[in-house]
Amino acid sequence: MAVAQKVDVSHPDASGLTIAPADGPFGAVVRGVDLRRPLDTETAGRIRVALVTRGVVAFPDQKLDDDDLERFSLTFGPFGDDPYIRPIPGRAHIAAIRRRANETAPLFAENWHSDWSFLEISPAFTCLYGIDIPPVGGDTWFANQQMAYDRMPDALRARLEGVVAVHSARGGYAPKGQYGEKDVGRSMDIVSSEDAMSTQRHPLVRAHPETGRRAIFSTHGYIIALENCENGDALLREVVKWQTPEEVVYRHKWRPNMLVIWDNRVVLHRATGGYDGHDRLLHRTTIADRRTDAAR
Ligand code: SIN
């Protein structure tokens, strides 16, 4: 059975920084740091440890502009590639996750996923900054895939050894996909493309390059098939059942001026609704991984 990972610091250090557990089985909340300024090496290192061990880190009460968001993101690595969402004007690496109060298009990103897992090098981390946050609903849910893997029976884990997952963006971003030609009335600037038909292979289970902990990487949706195993469709259905039980889910509640960063190698995430009649706007960056599945 997975055990909630401990965060070593819950009291301020000399600089005033506190890193406390989030209200869930994983995740952390950081206070006592001003993200309008560059992070010193010590502080950035401690935040990174919290991020790769706890999976999700929230920074409440940070009044940031897009320069601050970009500088914070670059503390953790270079920007990632972000296909299919046009960046906001004047910024090459910031996407607007937007929904208008009266929007009727299906919710964006409501299915569990790991960001852009269909890329050869998918983002290690994603940052999301809350600008217009509805008074109700709009939580982001996270599911810890290290905990999910640890909870699997040994026999199932053994069957996953060497299994290769085939990823594709086709279900979402191809012209015939969910956000393709038929997707009308959406305020987000999504650009569908035939490029989304391409495929990319990754091991289904990967070791985290910084902690060594093994996790299921991505899920059904971006994963369209399993290879190097018997009866891949049935095996994928079996794996999916273990990926998001409530014991491994943290439901993140947003506040305006809150920044959240998560590790896509540790968690799946999904958007939730429940805020009809209210605008919701967040700015998003991704941070590249350094590897091409070197750690297995
Ligand atoms: C996303 O998956 O990037 C968006 C999550 C959210 O809107 O809560």
PDB file of C-alpha atoms and ligand atoms in Angstrom:
ATOM      1  CA  MET A   1       0.000   0.000   0.000  1.00  0.00           C
ATOM      2  CA  ALA A   2       1.322   3.425  -0.894  1.00  0.00           C
ATOM      3  CA  VAL A   3       2.154   5.717   1.984  1.00  0.00           C
ATOM      4  CA  ALA A   4       1.901   9.508   1.765  1.00  0.00           C
ATOM      5  CA  GLN A   5       5.397  10.902   1.259  1.00  0.00           C
ATOM      6  CA  LYS A   6       6.586  13.128   4.094  1.00  0.00           C
ATOM      7  CA  VAL A   7       7.666  16.708   3.489  1.00  0.00           C
ATOM      8  CA  ASP A   8      10.593  17.438   5.766  1.00  0.00           C
ATOM      9  CA  VAL A   9       9.848  21.108   6.427  1.00  0.00           C
ATOM     10  CA  SER A  10       6.655  22.518   7.925  1.00  0.00           C
ATOM     11  CA  HIS A  11       8.192  25.396   9.875  1.00  0.00           C
ATOM     12  CA  PRO A  12       9.875  28.463   8.365  1.00  0.00           C
ATOM     13  CA  ASP A  13      13.620  28.292   7.791  1.00  0.00           C
ATOM     14  CA  ALA A  14      15.864  31.368   8.258  1.00  0.00           C
ATOM     15  CA  SER A  15      14.625  32.774   4.924  1.00  0.00           C
ATOM     16  CA  GLY A  16      10.956  32.365   5.963  1.00  0.00           C
ATOM     17  CA  LEU A  17      10.271  29.561   3.467  1.00  0.00           C
ATOM     18  CA  THR A  18       7.788  26.884   4.504  1.00  0.00           C
ATOM     19  CA  ILE A  19       6.990  23.715   2.577  1.00  0.00           C
ATOM     20  CA  ALA A  20       3.964  21.930   4.026  1.00  0.00           C
ATOM     21  CA  PRO A  21       1.943  18.930   2.832  1.00  0.00           C
ATOM     22  CA  ALA A  22      -1.094  19.749   0.692  1.00  0.00           C
ATOM     23  CA  ASP A  23      -4.556  18.657   1.818  1.00  0.00           C
ATOM     24  CA  GLY A  24      -4.390  15.235   0.146  1.00  0.00           C
ATOM     25  CA  PRO A  25      -2.257  12.093  -0.153  1.00  0.00           C
ATOM     26  CA  PHE A  26       0.548  14.029  -1.880  1.00  0.00           C
ATOM     27  CA  GLY A  27       1.321  17.575  -3.050  1.00  0.00           C
ATOM     28  CA  ALA A  28       2.877  20.476  -1.128  1.00  0.00           C
ATOM     29  CA  VAL A  29       2.157  24.127  -0.394  1.00  0.00           C
ATOM     30  CA  VAL A  30       4.998  26.655  -0.349  1.00  0.00           C
ATOM     31  CA  ARG A  31       4.811  29.982   1.465  1.00  0.00           C
ATOM     32  CA  GLY A  32       7.303  32.622   2.490  1.00  0.00           C
ATOM     33  CA  VAL A  33       8.834  33.172  -0.935  1.00  0.00           C
ATOM     34  CA  ASP A  34       8.234  36.060  -3.354  1.00  0.00           C
ATOM     35  CA  LEU A  35       8.068  34.702  -6.906  1.00  0.00           C
ATOM     36  CA  ARG A  36       8.310  38.230  -8.375  1.00  0.00           C
ATOM     37  CA  ARG A  37      12.056  37.856  -7.711  1.00  0.00           C
ATOM     38  CA  PRO A  38      14.550  35.270  -9.024  1.00  0.00           C
ATOM     39  CA  LEU A  39      14.873  32.269  -6.718  1.00  0.00           C
ATOM     40  CA  ASP A  40      18.248  31.726  -5.070  1.00  0.00           C
ATOM     41  CA  THR A  41      19.882  28.342  -5.671  1.00  0.00           C
ATOM     42  CA  GLU A  42      19.108  26.994  -2.201  1.00  0.00           C
ATOM     43  CA  THR A  43      15.402  27.889  -2.388  1.00  0.00           C
ATOM     44  CA  ALA A  44      15.051  26.609  -5.959  1.00  0.00           C
ATOM     45  CA  GLY A  45      16.705  23.336  -4.907  1.00  0.00           C
ATOM     46  CA  ARG A  46      14.331  22.845  -1.985  1.00  0.00           C
ATOM     47  CA  ILE A  47      11.300  23.553  -4.171  1.00  0.00           C
ATOM     48  CA  ARG A  48      12.572  21.092  -6.765  1.00  0.00           C
ATOM     49  CA  VAL A  49      12.951  18.358  -4.131  1.00  0.00           C
ATOM     50  CA  ALA A  50       9.362  19.010  -2.991  1.00  0.00           C
ATOM     51  CA  LEU A  51       8.217  18.919  -6.621  1.00  0.00           C
ATOM     52  CA  VAL A  52       9.846  15.630  -7.621  1.00  0.00           C
ATOM     53  CA  THR A  53       8.936  13.893  -4.335  1.00  0.00           C
ATOM     54  CA  ARG A  54       5.425  15.325  -3.773  1.00  0.00           C
ATOM     55  CA  GLY A  55       4.423  15.638  -7.455  1.00  0.00           C
ATOM     56  CA  VAL A  56       2.512  18.939  -7.171  1.00  0.00           C
ATOM     57  CA  VAL A  57       3.545  22.191  -5.486  1.00  0.00           C
ATOM     58  CA  ALA A  58       1.214  25.180  -4.957  1.00  0.00           C
ATOM     59  CA  PHE A  59       2.244  28.761  -4.187  1.00  0.00           C
ATOM     60  CA  PRO A  60      -0.736  30.755  -2.867  1.00  0.00           C
ATOM     61  CA  ASP A  61      -0.884  34.567  -2.815  1.00  0.00           C
ATOM     62  CA  GLN A  62       1.625  35.361  -5.568  1.00  0.00           C
ATOM     63  CA  LYS A  63       0.692  38.417  -7.645  1.00  0.00           C
ATOM     64  CA  LEU A  64       2.621  37.555 -10.817  1.00  0.00           C
ATOM     65  CA  ASP A  65       2.765  38.866 -14.373  1.00  0.00           C
ATOM     66  CA  ASP A  66       3.802  36.859 -17.442  1.00  0.00           C
ATOM     67  CA  ASP A  67       7.485  37.816 -17.018  1.00  0.00           C
ATOM     68  CA  ASP A  68       7.394  36.374 -13.500  1.00  0.00           C
ATOM     69  CA  LEU A  69       5.714  33.186 -14.734  1.00  0.00           C
ATOM     70  CA  GLU A  70       8.349  32.734 -17.458  1.00  0.00           C
ATOM     71  CA  ARG A  71      11.258  33.403 -15.081  1.00  0.00           C
ATOM     72  CA  PHE A  72       9.880  30.973 -12.474  1.00  0.00           C
ATOM     73  CA  SER A  73       9.365  28.305 -15.150  1.00  0.00           C
ATOM     74  CA  LEU A  74      12.921  28.672 -16.472  1.00  0.00           C
ATOM     75  CA  THR A  75      14.276  28.037 -12.967  1.00  0.00           C
ATOM     76  CA  PHE A  76      13.390  24.366 -13.515  1.00  0.00           C
ATOM     77  CA  GLY A  77      14.579  23.899 -17.105  1.00  0.00           C
ATOM     78  CA  PRO A  78      14.060  25.202 -20.644  1.00  0.00           C
ATOM     79  CA  PHE A  79      10.556  25.678 -22.020  1.00  0.00           C
ATOM     80  CA  GLY A  80       8.942  22.595 -23.528  1.00  0.00           C
ATOM     81  CA  ASP A  81       7.343  22.251 -26.956  1.00  0.00           C
ATOM     82  CA  ASP A  82       3.634  23.109 -26.886  1.00  0.00           C
ATOM     83  CA  PRO A  83       1.859  21.952 -30.016  1.00  0.00           C
ATOM     84  CA  TYR A  84      -1.839  22.539 -30.797  1.00  0.00           C
ATOM     85  CA  ILE A  85      -2.440  25.538 -28.498  1.00  0.00           C
ATOM     86  CA  ARG A  86      -1.497  28.914 -29.967  1.00  0.00           C
ATOM     87  CA  PRO A  87       0.435  30.966 -27.375  1.00  0.00           C
ATOM     88  CA  ILE A  88      -0.963  34.256 -26.101  1.00  0.00           C
ATOM     89  CA  PRO A  89       0.038  37.360 -28.117  1.00  0.00           C
ATOM     90  CA  GLY A  90       3.619  38.456 -27.482  1.00  0.00           C
ATOM     91  CA  ARG A  91       4.676  35.286 -25.633  1.00  0.00           C
ATOM     92  CA  ALA A  92       6.059  32.231 -27.382  1.00  0.00           C
ATOM     93  CA  HIS A  93       5.624  29.868 -24.423  1.00  0.00           C
ATOM     94  CA  ILE A  94       2.498  30.906 -22.513  1.00  0.00           C
ATOM     95  CA  ALA A  95      -0.862  29.351 -23.323  1.00  0.00           C
ATOM     96  CA  ALA A  96      -4.188  30.638 -22.000  1.00  0.00           C
ATOM     97  CA  ILE A  97      -6.373  27.956 -20.402  1.00  0.00           C
ATOM     98  CA  ARG A  98      -9.607  29.855 -20.735  1.00  0.00           C
ATOM     99  CA  ARG A  99     -13.337  29.261 -20.445  1.00  0.00           C
ATOM    100  CA  ARG A 100     -15.920  31.991 -20.673  1.00  0.00           C
ATOM    101  CA  ALA A 101     -18.899  32.198 -18.325  1.00  0.00           C
ATOM    102  CA  ASN A 102     -21.360  31.401 -21.138  1.00  0.00           C
ATOM    103  CA  GLU A 103     -19.222  28.820 -23.002  1.00  0.00           C
ATOM    104  CA  THR A 104     -20.967  25.623 -24.031  1.00  0.00           C
ATOM    105  CA  ALA A 105     -18.129  23.667 -25.696  1.00  0.00           C
ATOM    106  CA  PRO A 106     -17.114  20.556 -23.704  1.00  0.00           C
ATOM    107  CA  LEU A 107     -14.604  21.250 -20.945  1.00  0.00           C
ATOM    108  CA  PHE A 108     -10.958  21.347 -22.039  1.00  0.00           C
ATOM    109  CA  ALA A 109      -8.681  18.619 -20.607  1.00  0.00           C
ATOM    110  CA  GLU A 110     -11.399  16.830 -18.652  1.00  0.00           C
ATOM    111  CA  ASN A 111      -9.855  13.397 -19.276  1.00  0.00           C
ATOM    112  CA  TRP A 112      -6.958  12.205 -17.151  1.00  0.00           C
ATOM    113  CA  HIS A 113      -3.670  12.810 -18.956  1.00  0.00           C
ATOM    114  CA  SER A 114       0.036  13.558 -18.653  1.00  0.00           C
ATOM    115  CA  ASP A 115       0.792  16.699 -20.671  1.00  0.00           C
ATOM    116  CA  TRP A 116       1.820  16.054 -24.272  1.00  0.00           C
ATOM    117  CA  SER A 117       2.912  12.465 -23.555  1.00  0.00           C
ATOM    118  CA  PHE A 118       2.681  11.835 -27.315  1.00  0.00           C
ATOM    119  CA  LEU A 119       5.867  13.887 -27.900  1.00  0.00           C
ATOM    120  CA  GLU A 120       9.300  12.309 -28.131  1.00  0.00           C
ATOM    121  CA  ILE A 121      10.373  14.551 -25.257  1.00  0.00           C
ATOM    122  CA  SER A 122       7.278  15.431 -23.291  1.00  0.00           C
ATOM    123  CA  PRO A 123       7.386  18.104 -20.594  1.00  0.00           C
ATOM    124  CA  ALA A 124       8.853  17.219 -17.226  1.00  0.00           C
ATOM    125  CA  PHE A 125       6.856  19.944 -15.508  1.00  0.00           C
ATOM    126  CA  THR A 126       3.819  22.143 -16.166  1.00  0.00           C
ATOM    127  CA  CYS A 127       3.106  25.507 -14.480  1.00  0.00           C
ATOM    128  CA  LEU A 128      -0.400  26.920 -14.225  1.00  0.00           C
ATOM    129  CA  TYR A 129      -1.110  30.373 -12.795  1.00  0.00           C
ATOM    130  CA  GLY A 130      -4.620  31.303 -11.688  1.00  0.00           C
ATOM    131  CA  ILE A 131      -5.841  34.688 -12.968  1.00  0.00           C
ATOM    132  CA  ASP A 132      -9.670  34.501 -13.111  1.00  0.00           C
ATOM    133  CA  ILE A 133     -10.714  31.779 -10.721  1.00  0.00           C
ATOM    134  CA  PRO A 134     -14.420  30.982 -10.308  1.00  0.00           C
ATOM    135  CA  PRO A 135     -15.867  31.084  -6.780  1.00  0.00           C
ATOM    136  CA  VAL A 136     -17.047  27.465  -7.126  1.00  0.00           C
ATOM    137  CA  GLY A 137     -15.780  24.444  -9.107  1.00  0.00           C
ATOM    138  CA  GLY A 138     -12.897  24.367 -11.563  1.00  0.00           C
ATOM    139  CA  ASP A 139     -10.651  22.258  -9.325  1.00  0.00           C
ATOM    140  CA  THR A 140      -7.730  20.444 -10.981  1.00  0.00           C
ATOM    141  CA  TRP A 141      -7.407  16.805  -9.922  1.00  0.00           C
ATOM    142  CA  PHE A 142      -4.074  15.007  -9.767  1.00  0.00           C
ATOM    143  CA  ALA A 143      -3.468  11.234  -9.571  1.00  0.00           C
ATOM    144  CA  ASN A 144      -0.065  10.041  -8.316  1.00  0.00           C
ATOM    145  CA  GLN A 145       1.199   7.322 -10.673  1.00  0.00           C
ATOM    146  CA  GLN A 146       3.994   6.211  -8.346  1.00  0.00           C
ATOM    147  CA  MET A 147       1.431   5.489  -5.634  1.00  0.00           C
ATOM    148  CA  ALA A 148      -0.842   3.852  -8.218  1.00  0.00           C
ATOM    149  CA  TYR A 149       2.011   1.602  -9.375  1.00  0.00           C
ATOM    150  CA  ASP A 150       2.949   0.701  -5.785  1.00  0.00           C
ATOM    151  CA  ARG A 151      -0.662  -0.350  -5.051  1.00  0.00           C
ATOM    152  CA  MET A 152      -0.794  -2.782  -7.976  1.00  0.00           C
ATOM    153  CA  PRO A 153      -0.527  -6.523  -7.267  1.00  0.00           C
ATOM    154  CA  ASP A 154       2.990  -7.901  -7.868  1.00  0.00           C
ATOM    155  CA  ALA A 155       1.659 -10.128 -10.663  1.00  0.00           C
ATOM    156  CA  LEU A 156       0.252  -7.154 -12.575  1.00  0.00           C
ATOM    157  CA  ARG A 157       3.442  -5.125 -12.095  1.00  0.00           C
ATOM    158  CA  ALA A 158       5.407  -8.101 -13.453  1.00  0.00           C
ATOM    159  CA  ARG A 159       3.212  -8.148 -16.573  1.00  0.00           C
ATOM    160  CA  LEU A 160       4.053  -4.484 -17.225  1.00  0.00           C
ATOM    161  CA  GLU A 161       7.808  -5.084 -17.439  1.00  0.00           C
ATOM    162  CA  GLY A 162       9.015  -4.264 -20.956  1.00  0.00           C
ATOM    163  CA  VAL A 163       5.571  -3.171 -22.173  1.00  0.00           C
ATOM    164  CA  VAL A 164       5.721  -0.315 -24.667  1.00  0.00           C
ATOM    165  CA  ALA A 165       2.904   2.249 -24.908  1.00  0.00           C
ATOM    166  CA  VAL A 166       2.004   3.812 -28.244  1.00  0.00           C
ATOM    167  CA  HIS A 167       1.014   7.469 -27.740  1.00  0.00           C
ATOM    168  CA  SER A 168      -0.806   9.781 -30.123  1.00  0.00           C
ATOM    169  CA  ALA A 169      -2.581  13.140 -29.981  1.00  0.00           C
ATOM    170  CA  ARG A 170      -5.065  12.020 -32.659  1.00  0.00           C
ATOM    171  CA  GLY A 171      -8.094  11.644 -30.356  1.00  0.00           C
ATOM    172  CA  GLY A 172      -7.758  15.270 -29.284  1.00  0.00           C
ATOM    173  CA  TYR A 173      -5.942  17.346 -31.849  1.00  0.00           C
ATOM    174  CA  ALA A 174      -6.330  15.721 -35.275  1.00  0.00           C
ATOM    175  CA  PRO A 175      -8.890  17.456 -37.546  1.00  0.00           C
ATOM    176  CA  LYS A 176     -11.388  14.674 -36.701  1.00  0.00           C
ATOM    177  CA  GLY A 177     -10.473  14.704 -32.997  1.00  0.00           C
ATOM    178  CA  GLN A 178     -12.215  16.163 -29.961  1.00  0.00           C
ATOM    179  CA  TYR A 179     -10.731  19.641 -30.519  1.00  0.00           C
ATOM    180  CA  GLY A 180     -10.772  19.420 -34.325  1.00  0.00           C
ATOM    181  CA  GLU A 181     -13.091  20.697 -37.036  1.00  0.00           C
ATOM    182  CA  LYS A 182     -16.310  20.011 -35.110  1.00  0.00           C
ATOM    183  CA  ASP A 183     -15.175  21.853 -31.994  1.00  0.00           C
ATOM    184  CA  VAL A 184     -16.969  25.205 -32.177  1.00  0.00           C
ATOM    185  CA  GLY A 185     -17.568  28.001 -29.687  1.00  0.00           C
ATOM    186  CA  ARG A 186     -14.413  27.389 -27.690  1.00  0.00           C
ATOM    187  CA  SER A 187     -12.552  30.429 -26.344  1.00  0.00           C
ATOM    188  CA  MET A 188      -9.212  28.605 -26.142  1.00  0.00           C
ATOM    189  CA  ASP A 189      -6.957  29.020 -29.158  1.00  0.00           C
ATOM    190  CA  ILE A 190      -6.569  25.357 -30.189  1.00  0.00           C
ATOM    191  CA  VAL A 191      -5.092  24.483 -33.600  1.00  0.00           C
ATOM    192  CA  SER A 192      -5.838  20.965 -34.823  1.00  0.00           C
ATOM    193  CA  SER A 193      -3.466  19.343 -37.317  1.00  0.00           C
ATOM    194  CA  GLU A 194      -2.834  16.147 -39.285  1.00  0.00           C
ATOM    195  CA  ASP A 195       0.487  16.019 -37.360  1.00  0.00           C
ATOM    196  CA  ALA A 196      -1.559  14.693 -34.469  1.00  0.00           C
ATOM    197  CA  MET A 197      -1.977  11.383 -36.337  1.00  0.00           C
ATOM    198  CA  SER A 198       1.689  10.541 -35.652  1.00  0.00           C
ATOM    199  CA  THR A 199       2.702   8.093 -32.919  1.00  0.00           C
ATOM    200  CA  GLN A 200       5.441   7.925 -30.337  1.00  0.00           C
ATOM    201  CA  ARG A 201       6.523   4.953 -28.221  1.00  0.00           C
ATOM    202  CA  HIS A 202       7.478   5.146 -24.530  1.00  0.00           C
ATOM    203  CA  PRO A 203       7.882   2.439 -21.879  1.00  0.00           C
ATOM    204  CA  LEU A 204       4.576   2.104 -19.996  1.00  0.00           C
ATOM    205  CA  VAL A 205       6.433   2.108 -16.667  1.00  0.00           C
ATOM    206  CA  ARG A 206       9.330   4.498 -16.186  1.00  0.00           C
ATOM    207  CA  ALA A 207      11.708   5.261 -13.332  1.00  0.00           C
ATOM    208  CA  HIS A 208      11.811   8.912 -12.351  1.00  0.00           C
ATOM    209  CA  PRO A 209      15.211  10.284 -13.409  1.00  0.00           C
ATOM    210  CA  GLU A 210      15.666  12.191 -10.125  1.00  0.00           C
ATOM    211  CA  THR A 211      14.092   9.924  -7.492  1.00  0.00           C
ATOM    212  CA  GLY A 212      14.263   6.515  -9.176  1.00  0.00           C
ATOM    213  CA  ARG A 213      10.631   5.789  -8.211  1.00  0.00           C
ATOM    214  CA  ARG A 214       8.727   3.807 -10.811  1.00  0.00           C
ATOM    215  CA  ALA A 215       5.426   5.087 -12.186  1.00  0.00           C
ATOM    216  CA  ILE A 216       2.907   4.382 -14.911  1.00  0.00           C
ATOM    217  CA  PHE A 217       3.462   7.035 -17.562  1.00  0.00           C
ATOM    218  CA  SER A 218       0.337   8.614 -19.091  1.00  0.00           C
ATOM    219  CA  THR A 219      -2.973   6.841 -19.658  1.00  0.00           C
ATOM    220  CA  HIS A 220      -5.672   5.764 -22.088  1.00  0.00           C
ATOM    221  CA  GLY A 221      -6.468   8.640 -24.441  1.00  0.00           C
ATOM    222  CA  TYR A 222      -2.954   9.667 -25.360  1.00  0.00           C
ATOM    223  CA  ILE A 223      -2.012   5.956 -25.087  1.00  0.00           C
ATOM    224  CA  ILE A 224      -3.761   4.281 -28.011  1.00  0.00           C
ATOM    225  CA  ALA A 225      -2.195   0.794 -27.784  1.00  0.00           C
ATOM    226  CA  LEU A 226       0.217  -1.378 -25.826  1.00  0.00           C
ATOM    227  CA  GLU A 227       2.941  -3.407 -27.530  1.00  0.00           C
ATOM    228  CA  ASN A 228       5.375  -6.091 -26.459  1.00  0.00           C
ATOM    229  CA  CYS A 229       2.680  -7.887 -24.438  1.00  0.00           C
ATOM    230  CA  GLU A 230      -0.225 -10.334 -24.848  1.00  0.00           C
ATOM    231  CA  ASN A 231      -3.653  -8.768 -25.470  1.00  0.00           C
ATOM    232  CA  GLY A 232      -2.650  -5.110 -25.122  1.00  0.00           C
ATOM    233  CA  ASP A 233      -6.215  -3.720 -25.134  1.00  0.00           C
ATOM    234  CA  ALA A 234      -7.252  -5.820 -22.142  1.00  0.00           C
ATOM    235  CA  LEU A 235      -4.007  -5.042 -20.311  1.00  0.00           C
ATOM    236  CA  LEU A 236      -4.510  -1.297 -20.870  1.00  0.00           C
ATOM    237  CA  ARG A 237      -8.060  -1.533 -19.494  1.00  0.00           C
ATOM    238  CA  GLU A 238      -6.697  -3.357 -16.430  1.00  0.00           C
ATOM    239  CA  VAL A 239      -3.968  -0.736 -15.875  1.00  0.00           C
ATOM    240  CA  VAL A 240      -6.438   2.155 -16.187  1.00  0.00           C
ATOM    241  CA  LYS A 241      -8.506   0.685 -13.330  1.00  0.00           C
ATOM    242  CA  TRP A 242      -5.522   1.123 -11.012  1.00  0.00           C
ATOM    243  CA  GLN A 243      -4.518   4.631 -12.085  1.00  0.00           C
ATOM    244  CA  THR A 244      -7.023   6.936 -10.403  1.00  0.00           C
ATOM    245  CA  PRO A 245      -8.594   5.438  -7.233  1.00  0.00           C
ATOM    246  CA  GLU A 246      -9.336   8.081  -4.624  1.00  0.00           C
ATOM    247  CA  GLU A 247      -6.413   6.928  -2.444  1.00  0.00           C
ATOM    248  CA  VAL A 248      -3.996   8.383  -5.036  1.00  0.00           C
ATOM    249  CA  VAL A 249      -5.987  11.495  -5.990  1.00  0.00           C
ATOM    250  CA  TYR A 250      -5.415  15.043  -4.760  1.00  0.00           C
ATOM    251  CA  ARG A 251      -8.162  17.539  -5.635  1.00  0.00           C
ATOM    252  CA  HIS A 252      -6.523  20.920  -5.964  1.00  0.00           C
ATOM    253  CA  LYS A 253      -8.634  23.994  -5.159  1.00  0.00           C
ATOM    254  CA  TRP A 254      -7.606  27.199  -6.884  1.00  0.00           C
ATOM    255  CA  ARG A 255      -7.499  30.734  -5.575  1.00  0.00           C
ATOM    256  CA  PRO A 256      -6.725  33.815  -7.687  1.00  0.00           C
ATOM    257  CA  ASN A 257      -2.973  34.577  -7.752  1.00  0.00           C
ATOM    258  CA  MET A 258      -2.027  30.967  -7.049  1.00  0.00           C
ATOM    259  CA  LEU A 259       0.770  29.287  -8.999  1.00  0.00           C
ATOM    260  CA  VAL A 260       0.928  25.497  -9.263  1.00  0.00           C
ATOM    261  CA  ILE A 261       3.721  23.416 -10.770  1.00  0.00           C
ATOM    262  CA  TRP A 262       3.521  19.648 -11.228  1.00  0.00           C
ATOM    263  CA  ASP A 263       5.746  16.824 -12.382  1.00  0.00           C
ATOM    264  CA  ASN A 264       4.224  15.030 -15.390  1.00  0.00           C
ATOM    265  CA  ARG A 265       6.469  12.028 -14.696  1.00  0.00           C
ATOM    266  CA  VAL A 266       4.752  11.576 -11.316  1.00  0.00           C
ATOM    267  CA  VAL A 267       1.116  12.596 -11.799  1.00  0.00           C
ATOM    268  CA  LEU A 268      -1.792  12.498 -14.198  1.00  0.00           C
ATOM    269  CA  HIS A 269      -4.155  15.457 -14.036  1.00  0.00           C
ATOM    270  CA  ARG A 270      -7.564  16.518 -15.299  1.00  0.00           C
ATOM    271  CA  ALA A 271      -9.738  19.631 -15.294  1.00  0.00           C
ATOM    272  CA  THR A 272     -13.166  19.646 -13.640  1.00  0.00           C
ATOM    273  CA  GLY A 273     -16.217  21.816 -14.241  1.00  0.00           C
ATOM    274  CA  GLY A 274     -18.963  23.052 -11.927  1.00  0.00           C
ATOM    275  CA  TYR A 275     -18.454  26.770 -12.627  1.00  0.00           C
ATOM    276  CA  ASP A 276     -20.982  27.547 -15.366  1.00  0.00           C
ATOM    277  CA  GLY A 277     -21.714  31.261 -15.402  1.00  0.00           C
ATOM    278  CA  HIS A 278     -18.204  32.204 -14.277  1.00  0.00           C
ATOM    279  CA  ASP A 279     -15.092  32.987 -16.317  1.00  0.00           C
ATOM    280  CA  ARG A 280     -11.952  30.908 -15.689  1.00  0.00           C
ATOM    281  CA  LEU A 281      -8.503  31.917 -16.956  1.00  0.00           C
ATOM    282  CA  LEU A 282      -5.095  30.484 -16.159  1.00  0.00           C
ATOM    283  CA  HIS A 283      -1.745  30.968 -17.893  1.00  0.00           C
ATOM    284  CA  ARG A 284       0.296  27.856 -18.573  1.00  0.00           C
ATOM    285  CA  THR A 285       3.908  27.029 -19.407  1.00  0.00           C
ATOM    286  CA  THR A 286       5.629  23.682 -19.811  1.00  0.00           C
ATOM    287  CA  ILE A 287       9.228  22.807 -18.954  1.00  0.00           C
ATOM    288  CA  ALA A 288      11.130  20.304 -21.093  1.00  0.00           C
ATOM    289  CA  ASP A 289      12.416  16.967 -19.864  1.00  0.00           C
ATOM    290  CA  ARG A 290      16.071  16.266 -20.427  1.00  0.00           C
ATOM    291  CA  ARG A 291      15.719  12.687 -21.515  1.00  0.00           C
ATOM    292  CA  THR A 292      14.262  10.469 -24.174  1.00  0.00           C
ATOM    293  CA  ASP A 293      13.201   7.619 -21.921  1.00  0.00           C
ATOM    294  CA  ALA A 294      16.767   6.944 -20.841  1.00  0.00           C
ATOM    295  CA  ALA A 295      15.615   5.997 -17.341  1.00  0.00           C
ATOM    296  CA  ARG A 296      13.596   2.791 -17.438  1.00  0.00           C
TER     297      ARG A 296
HETATM  298  C1  SIN B   1      -4.620  21.376 -18.239  1.00  0.00           C
HETATM  299  O1  SIN B   1      -4.735  20.163 -18.286  1.00  0.00           O
HETATM  300  O2  SIN B   1      -3.644  21.945 -18.732  1.00  0.00           O
HETATM  301  C2  SIN B   1      -5.679  22.247 -17.615  1.00  0.00           C
HETATM  302  C3  SIN B   1      -6.103  21.831 -16.259  1.00  0.00           C
HETATM  303  C4  SIN B   1      -7.199  22.699 -15.726  1.00  0.00           C
HETATM  304  O3  SIN B   1      -7.741  23.531 -16.463  1.00  0.00           O
HETATM  305  O4  SIN B   1      -7.557  22.539 -14.556  1.00  0.00           O
END
